[in-house]
């Protein structure tokens, strides 16, 4: 459903993505992991069209996204920290988002209802707490029933009840056959929400397989130690390649 | 585009800054009207505000506004809308807000206590300079990734155009005083939007002195609508050009 | 005795005839020759010229006649020479419309040209497309009033002066309208003459131009939008009162240019929107009182060659520059004027500012040297410079000071 075809991206001298290739298939839920600065965010932003790759192409539903904005109607995006115009009211934000996709007439209001956002729709966004802002972001991401969901640290800042509501919503959507990309530092969340692990290290795909095979390869029973092992391996590989180049 | 602009405007017009700025301008205008005994003295005093303060506030506010809205801009970019629309809606919202503040803050006192053609020109100059410096601010903002740096560039451009540039021109005409300099000076003035706004005002307030120039060209330039058209047209170019470049950078920029 | 009586009787008859002729009215219709009517007329006769076109020029009059037009008959000079040439006393010309004189600088073609005349009245005539309008030489006691003199030349050398007096005295020039000529009113060696309530605009060179013309007064005239304003030279004892000098724009245009004028008074005049309100050089002992200088580029340009002039109780408002000078020696008195640029205070509430006002600012000195610099006027940079100069005067003459500036403008209407 999304094909990332050997993209390159440099920020100044820093090469963030190198010949990066990945495929995301419908009905799967991907955990995108990697240390800070590994290129996760750049990857997501490239898919969203916020970062423009230097080389290579990204296809969404078989069509290149270059110079296109229309494909974004298939995407629901929940940013890590949502910041909205201070003086806008929640209700207005929702109607603005709806205005931007006039062709969609039916809305997925599950999260709006679960978070009771209707009751505070006349509140200005500038007055909301961080958690409420996250609820707004989550509700917006699901509002248009998009085929692809991109969730950047979705559970950060939410209270436990809200987290459970969001998680079950994500699981529902996955079962409904949608493509879901999640980044998170909370490994338990990832284990619960995703069936496919992608580990990015220094701009390259270090691991890309189902969570079962991840456990198998690392011969760990549980998700977290498996990831920990993956991280160790990646660091080791780095030092060996370094050693090799020095030799 | 209009939808985006509608919401962006709604947000910015309700901001505390819009209110403070309007009230500030109104207070300035009211106090000037109170102490000045005739209209041309009013336009002289208001002119200094228009030429100095309005560009400064426009530059600083537009830069801060851009950075404060950066996350929101990013969210917009993830929606099925064109980048240029996201940019233009933010830009126009800022320009419209700044212009409305001038129109209300200066315009209401004018309606109360009277205005002449120089004051009307002044309003137009203020609005155009707001747009020009918003353009500079947005250009500085899209070209850097650091708010402080962008504000620094905006401030630098403001100091350059309202002070340093004129210093250079003065130095230039002082050094080449023995040559006929009128045309060169006029051309140099055209390269500075603040000076252009000032010349438009001079044509209202100091036409008698400007007519002291030798040469039919200047007689014609300053006394007919030709000068007004050329100066106004060049100001329009100044209004379009930084905004246009900012848009170009914005379309290619990574967020 | 007989012959004497006979002579006496003849004289008496002649005298009677003359008295009878005084009341004689001769009517002329188009087609008749004015010259032959003049030749036939006796002194004191009235020629009544009825409406219509008379294509005649070079008409010479040497006796006391009254020429009166009925319904503005047109005397068309056919572009040849002068239309009327007069050397007479007690002559009146009224209600004529004279057009199309010759265009020659050689004989100074004029609509009406007077030589060696006395006590004539030229009243309510209309002059169009004339080279000179009214031209007077060596005459006195002329009354020139209510005439409308309009030329429409494009270049200065294609036209003469509207009202031109040379070596005349004791005359009155009033309520005339002059436009489109080289100089509106030109006086040379003219003395004891009054010019009142004339409206002189859009002439190529000067609205009023005089030299060597002493003891004259100019009252309530308007000189507007003339090529170079008003220029007066080499004269003493002039009174200029309540005139208006407006919109004289250009690189060498002045409300008034005073050159070598002395012992004169300039009172209650209005100088509005001139490039330079008053430019003076070589002038001394002139009193400038109660004048209003408004919206001029420079209200005053006072050259160093001027001395003992007094500027008292004038209003200076909205001028780009109040004053400039080419020197630093100050031998003139400037006092009790109102300057709208004055920023001082009046703690003792006597309506006179407590700190003196310096009418010359730094930038006007710079602009005096480099005219192009005016384009930076009112920029922040220049305002800063001027402020610094006010605190620490270095370039501006520090004696050029009004020690008692008024806090409020005088009410001169």
PDB file of N, CA and C in Angstrom, chain B residues 37-38 40-41 44 47-48 52 162-163 166-167 169-170 173-174 177 181-182 185-186 189 195 198-199 202 205-214 218-219 222-223, chain C residues 249-251 273-275 294-298 317-321 338 340 363 366 369-385 395 408-409:
ATOM      1  N   UNK B  37      -2.102  71.051  16.270  1.00  0.00           N
ATOM      2  CA  UNK B  37      -3.199  71.954  15.964  1.00  0.00           C
ATOM      3  C   UNK B  37      -3.609  71.948  14.503  1.00  0.00           C
ATOM      4  N   UNK B  38      -2.858  71.315  13.629  1.00  0.00           N
ATOM      5  CA  UNK B  38      -3.457  71.135  12.310  1.00  0.00           C
ATOM      6  C   UNK B  38      -3.097  69.802  11.672  1.00  0.00           C
ATOM      7  N   UNK B  40      -1.727  68.721   8.913  1.00  0.00           N
ATOM      8  CA  UNK B  40      -0.469  68.294   8.318  1.00  0.00           C
ATOM      9  C   UNK B  40       0.551  68.000   9.408  1.00  0.00           C
ATOM     10  N   UNK B  41       0.374  68.635  10.578  1.00  0.00           N
ATOM     11  CA  UNK B  41       1.248  68.270  11.689  1.00  0.00           C
ATOM     12  C   UNK B  41       0.932  66.860  12.172  1.00  0.00           C
ATOM     13  N   UNK B  44       2.540  64.499   9.793  1.00  0.00           N
ATOM     14  CA  UNK B  44       3.987  64.431  10.021  1.00  0.00           C
ATOM     15  C   UNK B  44       4.321  63.505  11.176  1.00  0.00           C
ATOM     16  N   UNK B  47       3.447  59.948  10.429  1.00  0.00           N
ATOM     17  CA  UNK B  47       4.343  59.402   9.409  1.00  0.00           C
ATOM     18  C   UNK B  47       5.545  58.719  10.051  1.00  0.00           C
ATOM     19  N   UNK B  48       6.074  59.326  11.105  1.00  0.00           N
ATOM     20  CA  UNK B  48       7.227  58.701  11.766  1.00  0.00           C
ATOM     21  C   UNK B  48       6.863  57.337  12.328  1.00  0.00           C
ATOM     22  N   UNK B  52       8.623  54.006  10.850  1.00  0.00           N
ATOM     23  CA  UNK B  52       9.548  53.318  11.749  1.00  0.00           C
ATOM     24  C   UNK B  52       8.883  52.142  12.467  1.00  0.00           C
ATOM     25  N   UNK B 162      15.531  50.931   7.362  1.00  0.00           N
ATOM     26  CA  UNK B 162      15.079  52.215   7.901  1.00  0.00           C
ATOM     27  C   UNK B 162      16.222  53.102   8.363  1.00  0.00           C
ATOM     28  N   UNK B 163      17.418  52.575   8.483  1.00  0.00           N
ATOM     29  CA  UNK B 163      18.490  53.433   8.980  1.00  0.00           C
ATOM     30  C   UNK B 163      19.763  53.319   8.159  1.00  0.00           C
ATOM     31  N   UNK B 166      19.773  54.457   4.359  1.00  0.00           N
ATOM     32  CA  UNK B 166      19.767  55.907   4.158  1.00  0.00           C
ATOM     33  C   UNK B 166      21.123  56.510   4.493  1.00  0.00           C
ATOM     34  N   UNK B 167      21.778  55.909   5.474  1.00  0.00           N
ATOM     35  CA  UNK B 167      23.126  56.363   5.800  1.00  0.00           C
ATOM     36  C   UNK B 167      24.054  56.197   4.608  1.00  0.00           C
ATOM     37  N   UNK B 169      23.172  56.013   1.465  1.00  0.00           N
ATOM     38  CA  UNK B 169      22.780  56.938   0.398  1.00  0.00           C
ATOM     39  C   UNK B 169      23.314  58.334   0.706  1.00  0.00           C
ATOM     40  N   UNK B 170      23.189  58.730   1.961  1.00  0.00           N
ATOM     41  CA  UNK B 170      23.674  60.055   2.351  1.00  0.00           C
ATOM     42  C   UNK B 170      25.181  60.153   2.131  1.00  0.00           C
ATOM     43  N   UNK B 173      25.801  60.459  -1.621  1.00  0.00           N
ATOM     44  CA  UNK B 173      25.590  61.772  -2.242  1.00  0.00           C
ATOM     45  C   UNK B 173      26.568  62.789  -1.683  1.00  0.00           C
ATOM     46  N   UNK B 174      27.021  62.564  -0.472  1.00  0.00           N
ATOM     47  CA  UNK B 174      28.013  63.487   0.082  1.00  0.00           C
ATOM     48  C   UNK B 174      29.349  63.335  -0.644  1.00  0.00           C
ATOM     49  N   UNK B 177      29.146  64.795  -4.344  1.00  0.00           N
ATOM     50  CA  UNK B 177      28.333  66.014  -4.363  1.00  0.00           C
ATOM     51  C   UNK B 177      28.559  66.866  -5.602  1.00  0.00           C
ATOM     52  N   UNK B 181      23.245  64.384  -9.213  1.00  0.00           N
ATOM     53  CA  UNK B 181      22.940  63.135  -8.509  1.00  0.00           C
ATOM     54  C   UNK B 181      21.457  62.821  -8.424  1.00  0.00           C
ATOM     55  N   UNK B 182      20.643  63.720  -8.939  1.00  0.00           N
ATOM     56  CA  UNK B 182      19.214  63.571  -8.671  1.00  0.00           C
ATOM     57  C   UNK B 182      18.695  62.215  -9.128  1.00  0.00           C
ATOM     58  N   UNK B 185      20.047  59.355  -7.042  1.00  0.00           N
ATOM     59  CA  UNK B 185      19.428  59.312  -5.723  1.00  0.00           C
ATOM     60  C   UNK B 185      18.015  58.746  -5.803  1.00  0.00           C
ATOM     61  N   UNK B 186      17.305  59.207  -6.806  1.00  0.00           N
ATOM     62  CA  UNK B 186      15.934  58.706  -6.955  1.00  0.00           C
ATOM     63  C   UNK B 186      15.944  57.192  -7.177  1.00  0.00           C
ATOM     64  N   UNK B 189      16.658  55.439  -3.968  1.00  0.00           N
ATOM     65  CA  UNK B 189      15.502  55.473  -3.086  1.00  0.00           C
ATOM     66  C   UNK B 189      14.489  54.386  -3.470  1.00  0.00           C
ATOM     67  N   UNK B 195      11.972  53.982   2.075  1.00  0.00           N
ATOM     68  CA  UNK B 195      12.193  55.272   1.431  1.00  0.00           C
ATOM     69  C   UNK B 195      11.075  55.589   0.451  1.00  0.00           C
ATOM     70  N   UNK B 198       8.234  56.857   2.193  1.00  0.00           N
ATOM     71  CA  UNK B 198       8.548  58.206   2.655  1.00  0.00           C
ATOM     72  C   UNK B 198       8.415  59.211   1.507  1.00  0.00           C
ATOM     73  N   UNK B 199       8.905  58.817   0.312  1.00  0.00           N
ATOM     74  CA  UNK B 199       8.822  59.725  -0.838  1.00  0.00           C
ATOM     75  C   UNK B 199       7.357  60.006  -1.184  1.00  0.00           C
ATOM     76  N   UNK B 202       6.455  62.564   1.145  1.00  0.00           N
ATOM     77  CA  UNK B 202       7.096  63.842   0.812  1.00  0.00           C
ATOM     78  C   UNK B 202       6.333  64.535  -0.311  1.00  0.00           C
ATOM     79  N   UNK B 205       3.668  66.274   1.471  1.00  0.00           N
ATOM     80  CA  UNK B 205       3.967  67.260   2.504  1.00  0.00           C
ATOM     81  C   UNK B 205       5.001  68.290   2.069  1.00  0.00           C
ATOM     82  N   UNK B 206       5.893  67.920   1.203  1.00  0.00           N
ATOM     83  CA  UNK B 206       7.011  68.797   0.883  1.00  0.00           C
ATOM     84  C   UNK B 206       7.130  69.044  -0.602  1.00  0.00           C
ATOM     85  N   UNK B 207       5.988  69.063  -1.272  1.00  0.00           N
ATOM     86  CA  UNK B 207       6.038  69.194  -2.717  1.00  0.00           C
ATOM     87  C   UNK B 207       6.732  70.485  -3.129  1.00  0.00           C
ATOM     88  N   UNK B 208       6.565  71.542  -2.331  1.00  0.00           N
ATOM     89  CA  UNK B 208       7.186  72.817  -2.706  1.00  0.00           C
ATOM     90  C   UNK B 208       8.707  72.699  -2.758  1.00  0.00           C
ATOM     91  N   UNK B 209       9.269  71.964  -1.804  1.00  0.00           N
ATOM     92  CA  UNK B 209      10.723  71.809  -1.795  1.00  0.00           C
ATOM     93  C   UNK B 209      11.175  70.874  -2.913  1.00  0.00           C
ATOM     94  N   UNK B 210      10.409  69.809  -3.133  1.00  0.00           N
ATOM     95  CA  UNK B 210      10.797  68.865  -4.186  1.00  0.00           C
ATOM     96  C   UNK B 210      10.782  69.529  -5.556  1.00  0.00           C
ATOM     97  N   UNK B 211       9.890  70.515  -5.715  1.00  0.00           N
ATOM     98  CA  UNK B 211       9.804  71.181  -7.010  1.00  0.00           C
ATOM     99  C   UNK B 211      11.013  72.080  -7.251  1.00  0.00           C
ATOM    100  N   UNK B 212      11.882  72.195  -6.252  1.00  0.00           N
ATOM    101  CA  UNK B 212      13.080  73.001  -6.431  1.00  0.00           C
ATOM    102  C   UNK B 212      14.124  72.326  -7.299  1.00  0.00           C
ATOM    103  N   UNK B 213      13.846  71.090  -7.708  1.00  0.00           N
ATOM    104  CA  UNK B 213      14.805  70.400  -8.545  1.00  0.00           C
ATOM    105  C   UNK B 213      14.909  70.993  -9.933  1.00  0.00           C
ATOM    106  N   UNK B 214      16.102  70.951 -10.463  1.00  0.00           N
ATOM    107  CA  UNK B 214      16.248  71.337 -11.857  1.00  0.00           C
ATOM    108  C   UNK B 214      15.836  70.160 -12.719  1.00  0.00           C
ATOM    109  N   UNK B 218      12.145  65.818 -13.121  1.00  0.00           N
ATOM    110  CA  UNK B 218      11.708  65.856 -11.724  1.00  0.00           C
ATOM    111  C   UNK B 218      10.443  66.662 -11.543  1.00  0.00           C
ATOM    112  N   UNK B 219      10.334  67.745 -12.327  1.00  0.00           N
ATOM    113  CA  UNK B 219       9.090  68.514 -12.279  1.00  0.00           C
ATOM    114  C   UNK B 219       7.935  67.576 -12.559  1.00  0.00           C
ATOM    115  N   UNK B 222       7.517  64.637  -9.783  1.00  0.00           N
ATOM    116  CA  UNK B 222       6.942  64.966  -8.481  1.00  0.00           C
ATOM    117  C   UNK B 222       5.581  65.631  -8.575  1.00  0.00           C
ATOM    118  N   UNK B 223       5.292  66.286  -9.715  1.00  0.00           N
ATOM    119  CA  UNK B 223       4.054  67.051  -9.722  1.00  0.00           C
ATOM    120  C   UNK B 223       2.909  66.278 -10.364  1.00  0.00           C
TER     121      UNK B 223
ATOM    122  N   UNK C 249       6.608  77.418  -8.204  1.00  0.00           N
ATOM    123  CA  UNK C 249       7.387  76.194  -8.072  1.00  0.00           C
ATOM    124  C   UNK C 249       8.487  76.113  -9.119  1.00  0.00           C
ATOM    125  N   UNK C 250       9.666  75.713  -8.723  1.00  0.00           N
ATOM    126  CA  UNK C 250      10.727  75.491  -9.698  1.00  0.00           C
ATOM    127  C   UNK C 250      12.084  75.691  -9.046  1.00  0.00           C
ATOM    128  N   UNK C 251      13.116  75.301  -9.784  1.00  0.00           N
ATOM    129  CA  UNK C 251      14.440  75.333  -9.178  1.00  0.00           C
ATOM    130  C   UNK C 251      14.887  76.763  -8.911  1.00  0.00           C
ATOM    131  N   UNK C 273       3.042  77.739  -0.434  1.00  0.00           N
ATOM    132  CA  UNK C 273       3.441  76.707  -1.390  1.00  0.00           C
ATOM    133  C   UNK C 273       4.420  77.186  -2.457  1.00  0.00           C
ATOM    134  N   UNK C 274       5.380  77.983  -2.058  1.00  0.00           N
ATOM    135  CA  UNK C 274       6.429  78.348  -2.997  1.00  0.00           C
ATOM    136  C   UNK C 274       7.652  77.471  -2.743  1.00  0.00           C
ATOM    137  N   UNK C 275       8.435  77.229  -3.783  1.00  0.00           N
ATOM    138  CA  UNK C 275       9.680  76.504  -3.537  1.00  0.00           C
ATOM    139  C   UNK C 275      10.534  77.293  -2.541  1.00  0.00           C
ATOM    140  N   UNK C 294       3.722  79.552   4.667  1.00  0.00           N
ATOM    141  CA  UNK C 294       3.050  78.273   4.869  1.00  0.00           C
ATOM    142  C   UNK C 294       3.323  77.323   3.707  1.00  0.00           C
ATOM    143  N   UNK C 295       3.696  76.098   4.033  1.00  0.00           N
ATOM    144  CA  UNK C 295       3.913  75.030   3.040  1.00  0.00           C
ATOM    145  C   UNK C 295       4.892  75.406   1.940  1.00  0.00           C
ATOM    146  N   UNK C 296       5.880  76.205   2.303  1.00  0.00           N
ATOM    147  CA  UNK C 296       6.928  76.473   1.331  1.00  0.00           C
ATOM    148  C   UNK C 296       8.038  75.439   1.479  1.00  0.00           C
ATOM    149  N   UNK C 297       8.828  75.264   0.402  1.00  0.00           N
ATOM    150  CA  UNK C 297      10.001  74.402   0.523  1.00  0.00           C
ATOM    151  C   UNK C 297      10.985  75.032   1.506  1.00  0.00           C
ATOM    152  N   UNK C 298      11.349  76.259   1.246  1.00  0.00           N
ATOM    153  CA  UNK C 298      12.153  77.063   2.159  1.00  0.00           C
ATOM    154  C   UNK C 298      11.370  78.343   2.391  1.00  0.00           C
ATOM    155  N   UNK C 317       4.676  78.118   9.259  1.00  0.00           N
ATOM    156  CA  UNK C 317       4.030  76.827   9.497  1.00  0.00           C
ATOM    157  C   UNK C 317       4.183  75.914   8.288  1.00  0.00           C
ATOM    158  N   UNK C 318       4.424  74.658   8.577  1.00  0.00           N
ATOM    159  CA  UNK C 318       4.457  73.587   7.576  1.00  0.00           C
ATOM    160  C   UNK C 318       5.404  73.836   6.419  1.00  0.00           C
ATOM    161  N   UNK C 319       6.441  74.589   6.660  1.00  0.00           N
ATOM    162  CA  UNK C 319       7.457  74.706   5.634  1.00  0.00           C
ATOM    163  C   UNK C 319       8.398  73.523   5.756  1.00  0.00           C
ATOM    164  N   UNK C 320       8.909  73.052   4.619  1.00  0.00           N
ATOM    165  CA  UNK C 320       9.870  71.962   4.707  1.00  0.00           C
ATOM    166  C   UNK C 320      11.085  72.438   5.503  1.00  0.00           C
ATOM    167  N   UNK C 321      11.624  73.572   5.109  1.00  0.00           N
ATOM    168  CA  UNK C 321      12.693  74.187   5.896  1.00  0.00           C
ATOM    169  C   UNK C 321      12.297  75.627   6.184  1.00  0.00           C
ATOM    170  N   UNK C 338       6.388  83.026  15.165  1.00  0.00           N
ATOM    171  CA  UNK C 338       5.871  81.716  15.523  1.00  0.00           C
ATOM    172  C   UNK C 338       6.449  80.690  14.557  1.00  0.00           C
ATOM    173  N   UNK C 340       6.282  76.620  13.775  1.00  0.00           N
ATOM    174  CA  UNK C 340       5.583  75.398  14.198  1.00  0.00           C
ATOM    175  C   UNK C 340       6.548  74.272  14.539  1.00  0.00           C
ATOM    176  N   UNK C 363      20.084  69.840   8.266  1.00  0.00           N
ATOM    177  CA  UNK C 363      19.863  69.228   6.968  1.00  0.00           C
ATOM    178  C   UNK C 363      19.608  70.269   5.883  1.00  0.00           C
ATOM    179  N   UNK C 366      22.836  71.041   4.499  1.00  0.00           N
ATOM    180  CA  UNK C 366      23.297  69.992   3.580  1.00  0.00           C
ATOM    181  C   UNK C 366      22.567  70.089   2.251  1.00  0.00           C
ATOM    182  N   UNK C 369      23.829  72.614  -0.071  1.00  0.00           N
ATOM    183  CA  UNK C 369      25.031  72.228  -0.821  1.00  0.00           C
ATOM    184  C   UNK C 369      24.725  71.161  -1.854  1.00  0.00           C
ATOM    185  N   UNK C 370      23.911  70.185  -1.466  1.00  0.00           N
ATOM    186  CA  UNK C 370      23.615  69.052  -2.352  1.00  0.00           C
ATOM    187  C   UNK C 370      22.099  68.939  -2.473  1.00  0.00           C
ATOM    188  N   UNK C 371      21.542  69.503  -3.523  1.00  0.00           N
ATOM    189  CA  UNK C 371      20.073  69.499  -3.633  1.00  0.00           C
ATOM    190  C   UNK C 371      19.475  68.097  -3.603  1.00  0.00           C
ATOM    191  N   UNK C 372      20.198  67.123  -4.154  1.00  0.00           N
ATOM    192  CA  UNK C 372      19.635  65.768  -4.224  1.00  0.00           C
ATOM    193  C   UNK C 372      19.335  65.199  -2.843  1.00  0.00           C
ATOM    194  N   UNK C 373      20.024  65.743  -1.832  1.00  0.00           N
ATOM    195  CA  UNK C 373      19.847  65.195  -0.486  1.00  0.00           C
ATOM    196  C   UNK C 373      18.433  65.394   0.043  1.00  0.00           C
ATOM    197  N   UNK C 374      17.672  66.273  -0.597  1.00  0.00           N
ATOM    198  CA  UNK C 374      16.316  66.507  -0.094  1.00  0.00           C
ATOM    199  C   UNK C 374      15.493  65.224  -0.147  1.00  0.00           C
ATOM    200  N   UNK C 375      15.913  64.285  -1.006  1.00  0.00           N
ATOM    201  CA  UNK C 375      15.155  63.049  -1.120  1.00  0.00           C
ATOM    202  C   UNK C 375      15.233  62.187   0.132  1.00  0.00           C
ATOM    203  N   UNK C 376      16.193  62.472   0.985  1.00  0.00           N
ATOM    204  CA  UNK C 376      16.275  61.704   2.234  1.00  0.00           C
ATOM    205  C   UNK C 376      15.601  62.431   3.396  1.00  0.00           C
ATOM    206  N   UNK C 377      15.018  63.560   3.109  1.00  0.00           N
ATOM    207  CA  UNK C 377      14.393  64.348   4.163  1.00  0.00           C
ATOM    208  C   UNK C 377      13.285  63.553   4.854  1.00  0.00           C
ATOM    209  N   UNK C 378      13.219  63.716   6.144  1.00  0.00           N
ATOM    210  CA  UNK C 378      12.247  63.027   7.001  1.00  0.00           C
ATOM    211  C   UNK C 378      12.549  61.537   7.180  1.00  0.00           C
ATOM    212  N   UNK C 379      13.711  61.082   6.716  1.00  0.00           N
ATOM    213  CA  UNK C 379      14.062  59.701   7.043  1.00  0.00           C
ATOM    214  C   UNK C 379      14.602  59.677   8.471  1.00  0.00           C
ATOM    215  N   UNK C 380      14.575  58.509   9.048  1.00  0.00           N
ATOM    216  CA  UNK C 380      14.996  58.345  10.442  1.00  0.00           C
ATOM    217  C   UNK C 380      16.426  58.837  10.629  1.00  0.00           C
ATOM    218  N   UNK C 381      17.262  58.440   9.661  1.00  0.00           N
ATOM    219  CA  UNK C 381      18.663  58.840   9.639  1.00  0.00           C
ATOM    220  C   UNK C 381      18.812  60.355   9.768  1.00  0.00           C
ATOM    221  N   UNK C 382      18.086  61.068   8.927  1.00  0.00           N
ATOM    222  CA  UNK C 382      18.205  62.523   8.888  1.00  0.00           C
ATOM    223  C   UNK C 382      17.629  63.146  10.154  1.00  0.00           C
ATOM    224  N   UNK C 383      16.537  62.579  10.634  1.00  0.00           N
ATOM    225  CA  UNK C 383      15.960  63.078  11.879  1.00  0.00           C
ATOM    226  C   UNK C 383      16.974  62.950  13.022  1.00  0.00           C
ATOM    227  N   UNK C 384      17.661  61.811  13.051  1.00  0.00           N
ATOM    228  CA  UNK C 384      18.702  61.618  14.069  1.00  0.00           C
ATOM    229  C   UNK C 384      19.776  62.683  13.962  1.00  0.00           C
ATOM    230  N   UNK C 385      20.245  62.904  12.724  1.00  0.00           N
ATOM    231  CA  UNK C 385      21.286  63.908  12.508  1.00  0.00           C
ATOM    232  C   UNK C 385      20.840  65.270  13.027  1.00  0.00           C
ATOM    233  N   UNK C 395      27.464  72.749  12.643  1.00  0.00           N
ATOM    234  CA  UNK C 395      27.475  73.295  11.290  1.00  0.00           C
ATOM    235  C   UNK C 395      26.545  74.477  11.102  1.00  0.00           C
ATOM    236  N   UNK C 408       2.180  80.281  20.327  1.00  0.00           N
ATOM    237  CA  UNK C 408       0.972  80.103  19.511  1.00  0.00           C
ATOM    238  C   UNK C 408       1.109  80.946  18.252  1.00  0.00           C
ATOM    239  N   UNK C 409       0.529  80.485  17.147  1.00  0.00           N
ATOM    240  CA  UNK C 409       0.613  81.303  15.926  1.00  0.00           C
ATOM    241  C   UNK C 409      -0.189  82.598  16.064  1.00  0.00           C
TER     242      UNK C 409
END
